[in-house]
Structure formats: structure tokens, C-alpha cells
Amino acid sequence: MAVNGVRIMGILNVTPDSFSDGGSFASFEAAVAQADRLIADGADILDVGGESTRPFAAEVSTEEELRRVIPVIEAVRRRHRLPISIDTTKAVVAEAALKAGADIINDISALRKDPAMLTVVRNTTVPVIIMHMQGTPADMQVRPVYTDVVREVSAFFAERLDWLAENGVARHRLILDPGIGFGKTLHHNLSLLKHLDDLSALGVPVLVGHSRKRFLGEIAAIPAEAERDLATAVASALCAAKKIAIIRVHNVAATRQALLVAEAIGNAA
């Protein structure tokens, strides 16, 4: 159940090499058990991904990505009714995932990588998450450069929104993800989080995916990714005050607690 209007998206990486939890839920049984755990902890949405997008990650084949995600989506849909998001840049995977029971397309390339993704999106009415990324996972963190990161990310989304509208995708279906950690330095990430209001001004819901990211480790001197849940929860509470729509995290319980406390303080007399 959303807290103060913010929905929590639980991350389920069905991969052997994802950032933070790669390999932990690569097997079918482990993935389904983790889905159950995230949902019991209060996830409003489950985001299933079968290809790592960590810095310098290599691509996987369509066949392998399908093998990883489709059985898990089918199993979760049989067991639960909450919305399921498919995290993919491949049209074939997105289409198969929707048929298997997914409800949302989460494309970190903002429909720029696979030309066929536009057709899949136009043939459905599901929500679509589009993300900003400078470069690709293979090179995005080599040397990200911006003159004004907030202005440039906002301009990117304005262009994407116009392009999608021109190509028959209704604006009300779209959700914007500024791509924290995707082609950004520590200072770029902090500036985007501070100025989330600028993205919300575009009139489209905003999703923030900062969970366990490297910039949190840099700030708090926490090298181990799995130990950054407290830092993630603090940032989640601060982001929620910006009236964003969705927070995407690994540890749903910790972020839910942070949001509940922030909500209670905000509603106090």
C-alpha cells in the first residue's frame, strides 16, 4: 500500500551478475522466494530483470533473458495480484513478459535501443517507464559530463515525451526515471535528487532508483553494496518529500519504515 502517495517498487534481479545482489536470486526457486519476501515486506510493484545493467556489464542474448524472467513472472502472477514490471530494453522480452503476466514496461534506454519496442508499446495500454542514461552500461561511468545535469536531463525527457506523443503513445502512460547512477557522478546524482521537482514539473510521474548505488557508499564510506540499505532508506524518505510517484529499492521493509516515519512527521500538528 502506497505511503504518502509513494509506491515502493521491489527489485528482483534474476541474474548471475547484477550490481549488489547478482547471483542471489538467479535460480527459479530463489527468485520466487525473494518475490514473496518483497511482497510480504510491502512492495506495491515488483520489477523483474534478467539482464544486468551495472557499469561495464555485458549484454545477454534474448533467449537467455527470456529463460531467466518468463518462468518467474508466470509464477509470481499465479501467486500474487500486484503489478509486475519487466525491466528490459528488448521488445521480444517485453512482449513475452506482458503475455506471461507483467503489467509495466521498464526500459532504461527510453525506447532508443530496440526500434521494435515502440511497436510493442503502441500495441498495448500498459504504463511505460523511460530512463535517462548518458552512454550505455558498458561505458556510462567512464567519464560522464554535463554542463547542467538537471536542465539536460529535463530537456531529454521533454524530447522523449514529444517523440512518444508524435508516435502515438499517450502521455498519461509514461513514468520518468532520471537514471541515478547511470552516466552520472556523485555530484550529478545529488543535484538530480535535490531538484526532483524540476522533473515533476513536466507533468509526468517520476520514479527514483537510487538503491544501494555507489554514490551512497561514497558519501557514507560504505564499500559493501548490500550494507547501503540504511543510506538508501534515508534518501528514500527525502525523495518522498519531493512528491515523486515510485521508489525502486532492494530492501522494501527498510524503505517502507522510513517512508512511514517521514509521513508521520509530515502530518504532525
PDB file of C-alpha atoms in Angstrom:
ATOM      1  CA  MET A   1       0.000   0.000   0.000  1.00  0.00           C
ATOM      2  CA  ALA A   2       1.412   3.378  -1.016  1.00  0.00           C
ATOM      3  CA  VAL A   3       2.837   5.536   1.763  1.00  0.00           C
ATOM      4  CA  ASN A   4       2.049   9.245   1.456  1.00  0.00           C
ATOM      5  CA  GLY A   5       1.258   8.711  -2.215  1.00  0.00           C
ATOM      6  CA  VAL A   6       4.563   6.986  -2.968  1.00  0.00           C
ATOM      7  CA  ARG A   7       4.596   3.381  -4.188  1.00  0.00           C
ATOM      8  CA  ILE A   8       7.536   1.104  -3.439  1.00  0.00           C
ATOM      9  CA  MET A   9       8.884  -0.989  -6.297  1.00  0.00           C
ATOM     10  CA  GLY A  10      10.808  -4.056  -5.139  1.00  0.00           C
ATOM     11  CA  ILE A  11      13.794  -5.078  -7.245  1.00  0.00           C
ATOM     12  CA  LEU A  12      14.062  -8.716  -8.332  1.00  0.00           C
ATOM     13  CA  ASN A  13      17.230  -9.314 -10.343  1.00  0.00           C
ATOM     14  CA  VAL A  14      17.105 -12.787 -11.873  1.00  0.00           C
ATOM     15  CA  THR A  15      20.730 -12.593 -12.964  1.00  0.00           C
ATOM     16  CA  PRO A  16      24.115 -14.039 -12.018  1.00  0.00           C
ATOM     17  CA  ASP A  17      25.921 -10.698 -12.285  1.00  0.00           C
ATOM     18  CA  SER A  18      23.708  -7.776 -11.269  1.00  0.00           C
ATOM     19  CA  PHE A  19      25.092  -4.993  -9.116  1.00  0.00           C
ATOM     20  CA  SER A  20      24.542  -5.626  -5.370  1.00  0.00           C
ATOM     21  CA  ASP A  21      22.619  -8.914  -5.463  1.00  0.00           C
ATOM     22  CA  GLY A  22      23.891 -10.637  -8.606  1.00  0.00           C
ATOM     23  CA  GLY A  23      23.565 -14.398  -8.283  1.00  0.00           C
ATOM     24  CA  SER A  24      21.481 -14.302  -5.099  1.00  0.00           C
ATOM     25  CA  PHE A  25      18.220 -14.964  -6.937  1.00  0.00           C
ATOM     26  CA  ALA A  26      19.406 -16.472 -10.210  1.00  0.00           C
ATOM     27  CA  SER A  27      17.637 -19.777  -9.649  1.00  0.00           C
ATOM     28  CA  PHE A  28      13.892 -20.065 -10.184  1.00  0.00           C
ATOM     29  CA  GLU A  29      13.232 -21.160  -6.596  1.00  0.00           C
ATOM     30  CA  ALA A  30      15.322 -18.373  -5.064  1.00  0.00           C
ATOM     31  CA  ALA A  31      13.712 -15.756  -7.308  1.00  0.00           C
ATOM     32  CA  VAL A  32      10.156 -16.770  -6.421  1.00  0.00           C
ATOM     33  CA  ALA A  33      11.027 -16.890  -2.715  1.00  0.00           C
ATOM     34  CA  GLN A  34      12.508 -13.391  -2.920  1.00  0.00           C
ATOM     35  CA  ALA A  35       9.414 -12.131  -4.740  1.00  0.00           C
ATOM     36  CA  ASP A  36       7.272 -13.482  -1.906  1.00  0.00           C
ATOM     37  CA  ARG A  37       9.553 -11.769   0.618  1.00  0.00           C
ATOM     38  CA  LEU A  38       9.460  -8.389  -1.141  1.00  0.00           C
ATOM     39  CA  ILE A  39       5.681  -8.521  -1.381  1.00  0.00           C
ATOM     40  CA  ALA A  40       5.300  -9.543   2.270  1.00  0.00           C
ATOM     41  CA  ASP A  41       7.521  -6.588   3.192  1.00  0.00           C
ATOM     42  CA  GLY A  42       5.119  -4.210   1.471  1.00  0.00           C
ATOM     43  CA  ALA A  43       6.160  -3.861  -2.165  1.00  0.00           C
ATOM     44  CA  ASP A  44       3.483  -2.210  -4.290  1.00  0.00           C
ATOM     45  CA  ILE A  45       5.157  -3.201  -7.570  1.00  0.00           C
ATOM     46  CA  LEU A  46       7.655  -5.936  -8.432  1.00  0.00           C
ATOM     47  CA  ASP A  47      10.335  -5.130 -11.024  1.00  0.00           C
ATOM     48  CA  VAL A  48      11.785  -8.254 -12.652  1.00  0.00           C
ATOM     49  CA  GLY A  49      15.006  -8.023 -14.658  1.00  0.00           C
ATOM     50  CA  GLY A  50      17.068 -10.673 -16.421  1.00  0.00           C
ATOM     51  CA  GLU A  51      19.997  -8.608 -17.703  1.00  0.00           C
ATOM     52  CA  SER A  52      22.480  -6.746 -15.541  1.00  0.00           C
ATOM     53  CA  THR A  53      22.775  -3.007 -16.217  1.00  0.00           C
ATOM     54  CA  ARG A  54      25.567  -2.368 -13.734  1.00  0.00           C
ATOM     55  CA  PRO A  55      28.527  -0.326 -15.023  1.00  0.00           C
ATOM     56  CA  PHE A  56      30.571  -2.224 -17.630  1.00  0.00           C
ATOM     57  CA  ALA A  57      28.015  -5.047 -17.815  1.00  0.00           C
ATOM     58  CA  ALA A  58      27.981  -7.217 -20.929  1.00  0.00           C
ATOM     59  CA  GLU A  59      24.754  -7.850 -22.822  1.00  0.00           C
ATOM     60  CA  VAL A  60      22.961 -11.194 -22.695  1.00  0.00           C
ATOM     61  CA  SER A  61      21.116 -12.869 -25.528  1.00  0.00           C
ATOM     62  CA  THR A  62      17.367 -12.539 -25.967  1.00  0.00           C
ATOM     63  CA  GLU A  63      16.985 -16.279 -25.447  1.00  0.00           C
ATOM     64  CA  GLU A  64      18.861 -16.204 -22.140  1.00  0.00           C
ATOM     65  CA  GLU A  65      16.944 -13.189 -20.866  1.00  0.00           C
ATOM     66  CA  LEU A  66      13.644 -14.897 -21.702  1.00  0.00           C
ATOM     67  CA  ARG A  67      14.787 -18.070 -19.960  1.00  0.00           C
ATOM     68  CA  ARG A  68      15.547 -16.111 -16.813  1.00  0.00           C
ATOM     69  CA  VAL A  69      12.468 -13.904 -16.480  1.00  0.00           C
ATOM     70  CA  ILE A  70       9.427 -15.586 -18.044  1.00  0.00           C
ATOM     71  CA  PRO A  71       9.061 -18.550 -15.641  1.00  0.00           C
ATOM     72  CA  VAL A  72       9.476 -16.200 -12.673  1.00  0.00           C
ATOM     73  CA  ILE A  73       6.873 -13.742 -13.946  1.00  0.00           C
ATOM     74  CA  GLU A  74       4.428 -16.589 -14.599  1.00  0.00           C
ATOM     75  CA  ALA A  75       4.963 -17.983 -11.092  1.00  0.00           C
ATOM     76  CA  VAL A  76       4.599 -14.603  -9.379  1.00  0.00           C
ATOM     77  CA  ARG A  77       1.434 -13.855 -11.351  1.00  0.00           C
ATOM     78  CA  ARG A  78      -0.098 -17.142 -10.231  1.00  0.00           C
ATOM     79  CA  ARG A  79       0.669 -16.309  -6.593  1.00  0.00           C
ATOM     80  CA  HIS A  80       0.115 -12.545  -6.386  1.00  0.00           C
ATOM     81  CA  ARG A  81      -2.029  -9.788  -7.874  1.00  0.00           C
ATOM     82  CA  LEU A  82       0.287  -6.783  -7.531  1.00  0.00           C
ATOM     83  CA  PRO A  83       1.618  -5.064 -10.684  1.00  0.00           C
ATOM     84  CA  ILE A  84       4.717  -6.656 -12.208  1.00  0.00           C
ATOM     85  CA  SER A  85       7.216  -4.606 -14.202  1.00  0.00           C
ATOM     86  CA  ILE A  86       9.564  -6.111 -16.772  1.00  0.00           C
ATOM     87  CA  ASP A  87      12.959  -4.406 -16.774  1.00  0.00           C
ATOM     88  CA  THR A  88      14.241  -4.848 -20.329  1.00  0.00           C
ATOM     89  CA  THR A  89      15.369  -2.975 -23.422  1.00  0.00           C
ATOM     90  CA  LYS A  90      14.342  -5.809 -25.763  1.00  0.00           C
ATOM     91  CA  ALA A  91      10.961  -5.729 -27.498  1.00  0.00           C
ATOM     92  CA  VAL A  92      10.715  -9.519 -27.709  1.00  0.00           C
ATOM     93  CA  VAL A  93      11.289  -9.842 -23.962  1.00  0.00           C
ATOM     94  CA  ALA A  94       8.822  -7.078 -23.143  1.00  0.00           C
ATOM     95  CA  GLU A  95       6.115  -8.637 -25.309  1.00  0.00           C
ATOM     96  CA  ALA A  96       6.644 -12.120 -23.856  1.00  0.00           C
ATOM     97  CA  ALA A  97       6.665 -10.742 -20.324  1.00  0.00           C
ATOM     98  CA  LEU A  98       3.357  -8.965 -20.838  1.00  0.00           C
ATOM     99  CA  LYS A  99       1.835 -12.213 -22.114  1.00  0.00           C
ATOM    100  CA  ALA A 100       3.250 -14.001 -19.050  1.00  0.00           C
ATOM    101  CA  GLY A 101       1.547 -11.563 -16.684  1.00  0.00           C
ATOM    102  CA  ALA A 102       3.626  -8.382 -16.474  1.00  0.00           C
ATOM    103  CA  ASP A 103       1.787  -5.056 -16.331  1.00  0.00           C
ATOM    104  CA  ILE A 104       4.504  -2.419 -16.868  1.00  0.00           C
ATOM    105  CA  ILE A 105       7.437  -1.984 -19.272  1.00  0.00           C
ATOM    106  CA  ASN A 106      10.606  -0.533 -17.714  1.00  0.00           C
ATOM    107  CA  ASP A 107      13.039   0.408 -20.485  1.00  0.00           C
ATOM    108  CA  ILE A 108      16.296   2.003 -19.311  1.00  0.00           C
ATOM    109  CA  SER A 109      17.044   3.046 -22.903  1.00  0.00           C
ATOM    110  CA  ALA A 110      13.835   5.090 -23.110  1.00  0.00           C
ATOM    111  CA  LEU A 111      12.888   3.178 -26.280  1.00  0.00           C
ATOM    112  CA  ARG A 112      16.106   4.195 -28.031  1.00  0.00           C
ATOM    113  CA  LYS A 113      17.873   0.824 -28.175  1.00  0.00           C
ATOM    114  CA  ASP A 114      15.397  -1.544 -29.845  1.00  0.00           C
ATOM    115  CA  PRO A 115      13.330   0.069 -32.642  1.00  0.00           C
ATOM    116  CA  ALA A 116      10.693  -2.658 -32.239  1.00  0.00           C
ATOM    117  CA  MET A 117       9.953  -1.584 -28.663  1.00  0.00           C
ATOM    118  CA  LEU A 118       7.811   1.287 -29.932  1.00  0.00           C
ATOM    119  CA  THR A 119       5.535  -1.180 -31.730  1.00  0.00           C
ATOM    120  CA  VAL A 120       5.154  -3.268 -28.572  1.00  0.00           C
ATOM    121  CA  VAL A 121       4.320  -0.162 -26.556  1.00  0.00           C
ATOM    122  CA  ARG A 122       1.817   1.101 -29.136  1.00  0.00           C
ATOM    123  CA  ASN A 123       0.091  -2.272 -29.252  1.00  0.00           C
ATOM    124  CA  THR A 124      -0.603  -2.172 -25.516  1.00  0.00           C
ATOM    125  CA  THR A 125      -2.027   0.243 -22.969  1.00  0.00           C
ATOM    126  CA  VAL A 126       0.369  -0.565 -20.110  1.00  0.00           C
ATOM    127  CA  PRO A 127       2.450   2.061 -18.284  1.00  0.00           C
ATOM    128  CA  VAL A 128       5.964   2.603 -19.607  1.00  0.00           C
ATOM    129  CA  ILE A 129       8.973   3.743 -17.579  1.00  0.00           C
ATOM    130  CA  ILE A 130      11.609   5.633 -19.557  1.00  0.00           C
ATOM    131  CA  MET A 131      15.021   6.369 -18.082  1.00  0.00           C
ATOM    132  CA  HIS A 132      17.808   8.850 -18.768  1.00  0.00           C
ATOM    133  CA  MET A 133      21.264   7.411 -19.305  1.00  0.00           C
ATOM    134  CA  GLN A 134      24.360   9.045 -20.725  1.00  0.00           C
ATOM    135  CA  GLY A 135      26.042   6.346 -22.798  1.00  0.00           C
ATOM    136  CA  THR A 136      25.379   2.632 -22.241  1.00  0.00           C
ATOM    137  CA  PRO A 137      26.019   0.324 -19.271  1.00  0.00           C
ATOM    138  CA  ALA A 138      29.296  -0.637 -20.951  1.00  0.00           C
ATOM    139  CA  ASP A 139      30.684   2.925 -20.903  1.00  0.00           C
ATOM    140  CA  MET A 140      28.323   5.192 -18.918  1.00  0.00           C
ATOM    141  CA  GLN A 141      30.627   5.632 -15.922  1.00  0.00           C
ATOM    142  CA  VAL A 142      33.857   6.218 -17.855  1.00  0.00           C
ATOM    143  CA  ARG A 143      33.610   9.995 -17.778  1.00  0.00           C
ATOM    144  CA  PRO A 144      30.075  11.416 -17.529  1.00  0.00           C
ATOM    145  CA  VAL A 145      29.988  15.138 -18.337  1.00  0.00           C
ATOM    146  CA  TYR A 146      27.180  17.702 -18.110  1.00  0.00           C
ATOM    147  CA  THR A 147      27.045  21.480 -18.153  1.00  0.00           C
ATOM    148  CA  ASP A 148      23.827  21.489 -16.113  1.00  0.00           C
ATOM    149  CA  VAL A 149      22.665  17.952 -15.308  1.00  0.00           C
ATOM    150  CA  VAL A 150      19.164  18.917 -14.131  1.00  0.00           C
ATOM    151  CA  ARG A 151      18.475  21.056 -17.178  1.00  0.00           C
ATOM    152  CA  GLU A 152      19.910  18.477 -19.573  1.00  0.00           C
ATOM    153  CA  VAL A 153      18.003  15.532 -18.080  1.00  0.00           C
ATOM    154  CA  SER A 154      14.802  17.602 -18.116  1.00  0.00           C
ATOM    155  CA  ALA A 155      15.410  18.512 -21.773  1.00  0.00           C
ATOM    156  CA  PHE A 156      15.999  14.846 -22.599  1.00  0.00           C
ATOM    157  CA  PHE A 157      12.634  13.904 -21.112  1.00  0.00           C
ATOM    158  CA  ALA A 158      10.862  16.791 -22.841  1.00  0.00           C
ATOM    159  CA  GLU A 159      12.211  15.490 -26.162  1.00  0.00           C
ATOM    160  CA  ARG A 160      11.241  11.883 -25.349  1.00  0.00           C
ATOM    161  CA  LEU A 161       7.729  12.904 -24.297  1.00  0.00           C
ATOM    162  CA  ASP A 162       7.224  14.836 -27.538  1.00  0.00           C
ATOM    163  CA  TRP A 163       8.625  11.973 -29.634  1.00  0.00           C
ATOM    164  CA  LEU A 164       6.419   9.396 -27.949  1.00  0.00           C
ATOM    165  CA  ALA A 165       3.340  11.589 -28.352  1.00  0.00           C
ATOM    166  CA  GLU A 166       4.122  12.028 -32.053  1.00  0.00           C
ATOM    167  CA  ASN A 167       4.376   8.250 -32.307  1.00  0.00           C
ATOM    168  CA  GLY A 168       1.044   7.502 -30.697  1.00  0.00           C
ATOM    169  CA  VAL A 169       1.991   6.877 -27.056  1.00  0.00           C
ATOM    170  CA  ALA A 170      -0.274   8.736 -24.653  1.00  0.00           C
ATOM    171  CA  ARG A 171       1.476  10.916 -22.093  1.00  0.00           C
ATOM    172  CA  HIS A 172      -0.575   9.529 -19.196  1.00  0.00           C
ATOM    173  CA  ARG A 173       1.069   6.117 -19.684  1.00  0.00           C
ATOM    174  CA  LEU A 174       4.602   7.393 -19.063  1.00  0.00           C
ATOM    175  CA  ILE A 175       6.790   7.448 -15.956  1.00  0.00           C
ATOM    176  CA  LEU A 176      10.165   9.223 -15.837  1.00  0.00           C
ATOM    177  CA  ASP A 177      13.299   7.791 -14.218  1.00  0.00           C
ATOM    178  CA  PRO A 178      16.247  10.239 -14.009  1.00  0.00           C
ATOM    179  CA  GLY A 179      18.667   7.300 -14.023  1.00  0.00           C
ATOM    180  CA  ILE A 180      20.562   7.792 -10.784  1.00  0.00           C
ATOM    181  CA  GLY A 181      23.983   6.190 -11.246  1.00  0.00           C
ATOM    182  CA  PHE A 182      23.557   5.759 -14.999  1.00  0.00           C
ATOM    183  CA  GLY A 183      26.182   8.027 -16.503  1.00  0.00           C
ATOM    184  CA  LYS A 184      26.373  10.351 -13.501  1.00  0.00           C
ATOM    185  CA  THR A 185      28.977  11.287 -10.915  1.00  0.00           C
ATOM    186  CA  LEU A 186      28.299  11.697  -7.203  1.00  0.00           C
ATOM    187  CA  HIS A 187      27.527  15.384  -7.676  1.00  0.00           C
ATOM    188  CA  HIS A 188      25.278  14.764 -10.690  1.00  0.00           C
ATOM    189  CA  ASN A 189      23.238  12.266  -8.661  1.00  0.00           C
ATOM    190  CA  LEU A 190      22.898  14.616  -5.698  1.00  0.00           C
ATOM    191  CA  SER A 191      21.839  17.514  -7.893  1.00  0.00           C
ATOM    192  CA  LEU A 192      19.150  15.433  -9.582  1.00  0.00           C
ATOM    193  CA  LEU A 193      17.786  14.209  -6.241  1.00  0.00           C
ATOM    194  CA  LYS A 194      17.756  17.734  -4.845  1.00  0.00           C
ATOM    195  CA  HIS A 195      15.868  19.053  -7.867  1.00  0.00           C
ATOM    196  CA  LEU A 196      13.357  16.258  -8.491  1.00  0.00           C
ATOM    197  CA  ASP A 197      10.706  18.972  -8.504  1.00  0.00           C
ATOM    198  CA  ASP A 198      12.065  20.145 -11.869  1.00  0.00           C
ATOM    199  CA  LEU A 199      11.325  16.741 -13.377  1.00  0.00           C
ATOM    200  CA  SER A 200       7.888  16.585 -11.750  1.00  0.00           C
ATOM    201  CA  ALA A 201       7.143  19.935 -13.405  1.00  0.00           C
ATOM    202  CA  LEU A 202       6.963  18.060 -16.722  1.00  0.00           C
ATOM    203  CA  GLY A 203       3.604  16.734 -15.514  1.00  0.00           C
ATOM    204  CA  VAL A 204       4.518  13.045 -15.617  1.00  0.00           C
ATOM    205  CA  PRO A 205       5.050  10.737 -12.602  1.00  0.00           C
ATOM    206  CA  VAL A 206       8.675  10.352 -11.508  1.00  0.00           C
ATOM    207  CA  LEU A 207      10.409   7.157 -10.331  1.00  0.00           C
ATOM    208  CA  VAL A 208      13.665   7.234  -8.368  1.00  0.00           C
ATOM    209  CA  GLY A 209      16.028   4.237  -8.410  1.00  0.00           C
ATOM    210  CA  HIS A 210      18.901   5.088  -6.064  1.00  0.00           C
ATOM    211  CA  SER A 211      19.004   1.846  -4.088  1.00  0.00           C
ATOM    212  CA  ARG A 212      22.460   0.761  -2.858  1.00  0.00           C
ATOM    213  CA  LYS A 213      24.103   2.889  -5.541  1.00  0.00           C
ATOM    214  CA  ARG A 214      27.775   3.753  -5.437  1.00  0.00           C
ATOM    215  CA  PHE A 215      27.205   7.437  -4.614  1.00  0.00           C
ATOM    216  CA  LEU A 216      25.622   6.441  -1.293  1.00  0.00           C
ATOM    217  CA  GLY A 217      28.703   4.391  -0.498  1.00  0.00           C
ATOM    218  CA  GLU A 218      30.924   7.348  -1.368  1.00  0.00           C
ATOM    219  CA  ILE A 219      29.010   9.667   0.952  1.00  0.00           C
ATOM    220  CA  ALA A 220      28.781   7.305   3.914  1.00  0.00           C
ATOM    221  CA  ALA A 221      32.015   5.364   3.346  1.00  0.00           C
ATOM    222  CA  ILE A 222      30.192   2.048   2.827  1.00  0.00           C
ATOM    223  CA  PRO A 223      32.060  -0.050   0.257  1.00  0.00           C
ATOM    224  CA  ALA A 224      29.782  -3.097   0.522  1.00  0.00           C
ATOM    225  CA  GLU A 225      26.705  -2.561  -1.654  1.00  0.00           C
ATOM    226  CA  ALA A 226      24.410  -4.768   0.443  1.00  0.00           C
ATOM    227  CA  GLU A 227      25.175  -2.633   3.520  1.00  0.00           C
ATOM    228  CA  ARG A 228      23.789   0.572   2.000  1.00  0.00           C
ATOM    229  CA  ASP A 229      20.129  -0.062   2.884  1.00  0.00           C
ATOM    230  CA  LEU A 230      20.088   2.498   5.709  1.00  0.00           C
ATOM    231  CA  ALA A 231      21.532   5.163   3.416  1.00  0.00           C
ATOM    232  CA  THR A 232      19.022   4.116   0.766  1.00  0.00           C
ATOM    233  CA  ALA A 233      16.113   4.446   3.207  1.00  0.00           C
ATOM    234  CA  VAL A 234      17.220   7.928   4.322  1.00  0.00           C
ATOM    235  CA  ALA A 235      17.425   9.071   0.705  1.00  0.00           C
ATOM    236  CA  SER A 236      14.040   7.452   0.023  1.00  0.00           C
ATOM    237  CA  ALA A 237      12.389   9.490   2.780  1.00  0.00           C
ATOM    238  CA  LEU A 238      13.919  12.711   1.469  1.00  0.00           C
ATOM    239  CA  CYS A 239      12.876  11.916  -2.102  1.00  0.00           C
ATOM    240  CA  ALA A 240       9.315  11.144  -0.990  1.00  0.00           C
ATOM    241  CA  ALA A 241       9.035  14.723   0.253  1.00  0.00           C
ATOM    242  CA  LYS A 242       9.517  15.794  -3.374  1.00  0.00           C
ATOM    243  CA  LYS A 243       6.162  14.144  -4.229  1.00  0.00           C
ATOM    244  CA  ILE A 244       7.586  11.532  -6.542  1.00  0.00           C
ATOM    245  CA  ALA A 245       5.424   8.563  -7.551  1.00  0.00           C
ATOM    246  CA  ILE A 246       7.623   5.465  -7.165  1.00  0.00           C
ATOM    247  CA  ILE A 247      10.774   4.491  -5.275  1.00  0.00           C
ATOM    248  CA  ARG A 248      12.646   1.436  -6.610  1.00  0.00           C
ATOM    249  CA  VAL A 249      14.631  -0.424  -3.928  1.00  0.00           C
ATOM    250  CA  HIS A 250      16.200  -3.740  -2.965  1.00  0.00           C
ATOM    251  CA  ASN A 251      15.154  -3.613   0.711  1.00  0.00           C
ATOM    252  CA  VAL A 252      11.442  -2.856   0.739  1.00  0.00           C
ATOM    253  CA  ALA A 253      10.985  -3.182   4.504  1.00  0.00           C
ATOM    254  CA  ALA A 254      13.638  -0.588   5.357  1.00  0.00           C
ATOM    255  CA  THR A 255      12.347   1.953   2.863  1.00  0.00           C
ATOM    256  CA  ARG A 256       8.743   1.391   3.944  1.00  0.00           C
ATOM    257  CA  GLN A 257       9.700   2.109   7.562  1.00  0.00           C
ATOM    258  CA  ALA A 258      11.493   5.295   6.514  1.00  0.00           C
ATOM    259  CA  LEU A 259       8.511   6.485   4.495  1.00  0.00           C
ATOM    260  CA  LEU A 260       6.096   5.786   7.344  1.00  0.00           C
ATOM    261  CA  VAL A 261       8.196   7.791   9.785  1.00  0.00           C
ATOM    262  CA  ALA A 262       8.590  10.654   7.314  1.00  0.00           C
ATOM    263  CA  GLU A 263       4.840  10.634   6.661  1.00  0.00           C
ATOM    264  CA  ALA A 264       4.033  10.727  10.375  1.00  0.00           C
ATOM    265  CA  ILE A 265       6.379  13.673  10.959  1.00  0.00           C
ATOM    266  CA  GLY A 266       4.980  15.487   7.969  1.00  0.00           C
ATOM    267  CA  ASN A 267       1.401  15.027   9.161  1.00  0.00           C
ATOM    268  CA  ALA A 268       2.076  16.087  12.769  1.00  0.00           C
ATOM    269  CA  ALA A 269       0.387  19.194  14.121  1.00  0.00           C
TER     270      ALA A 269
END
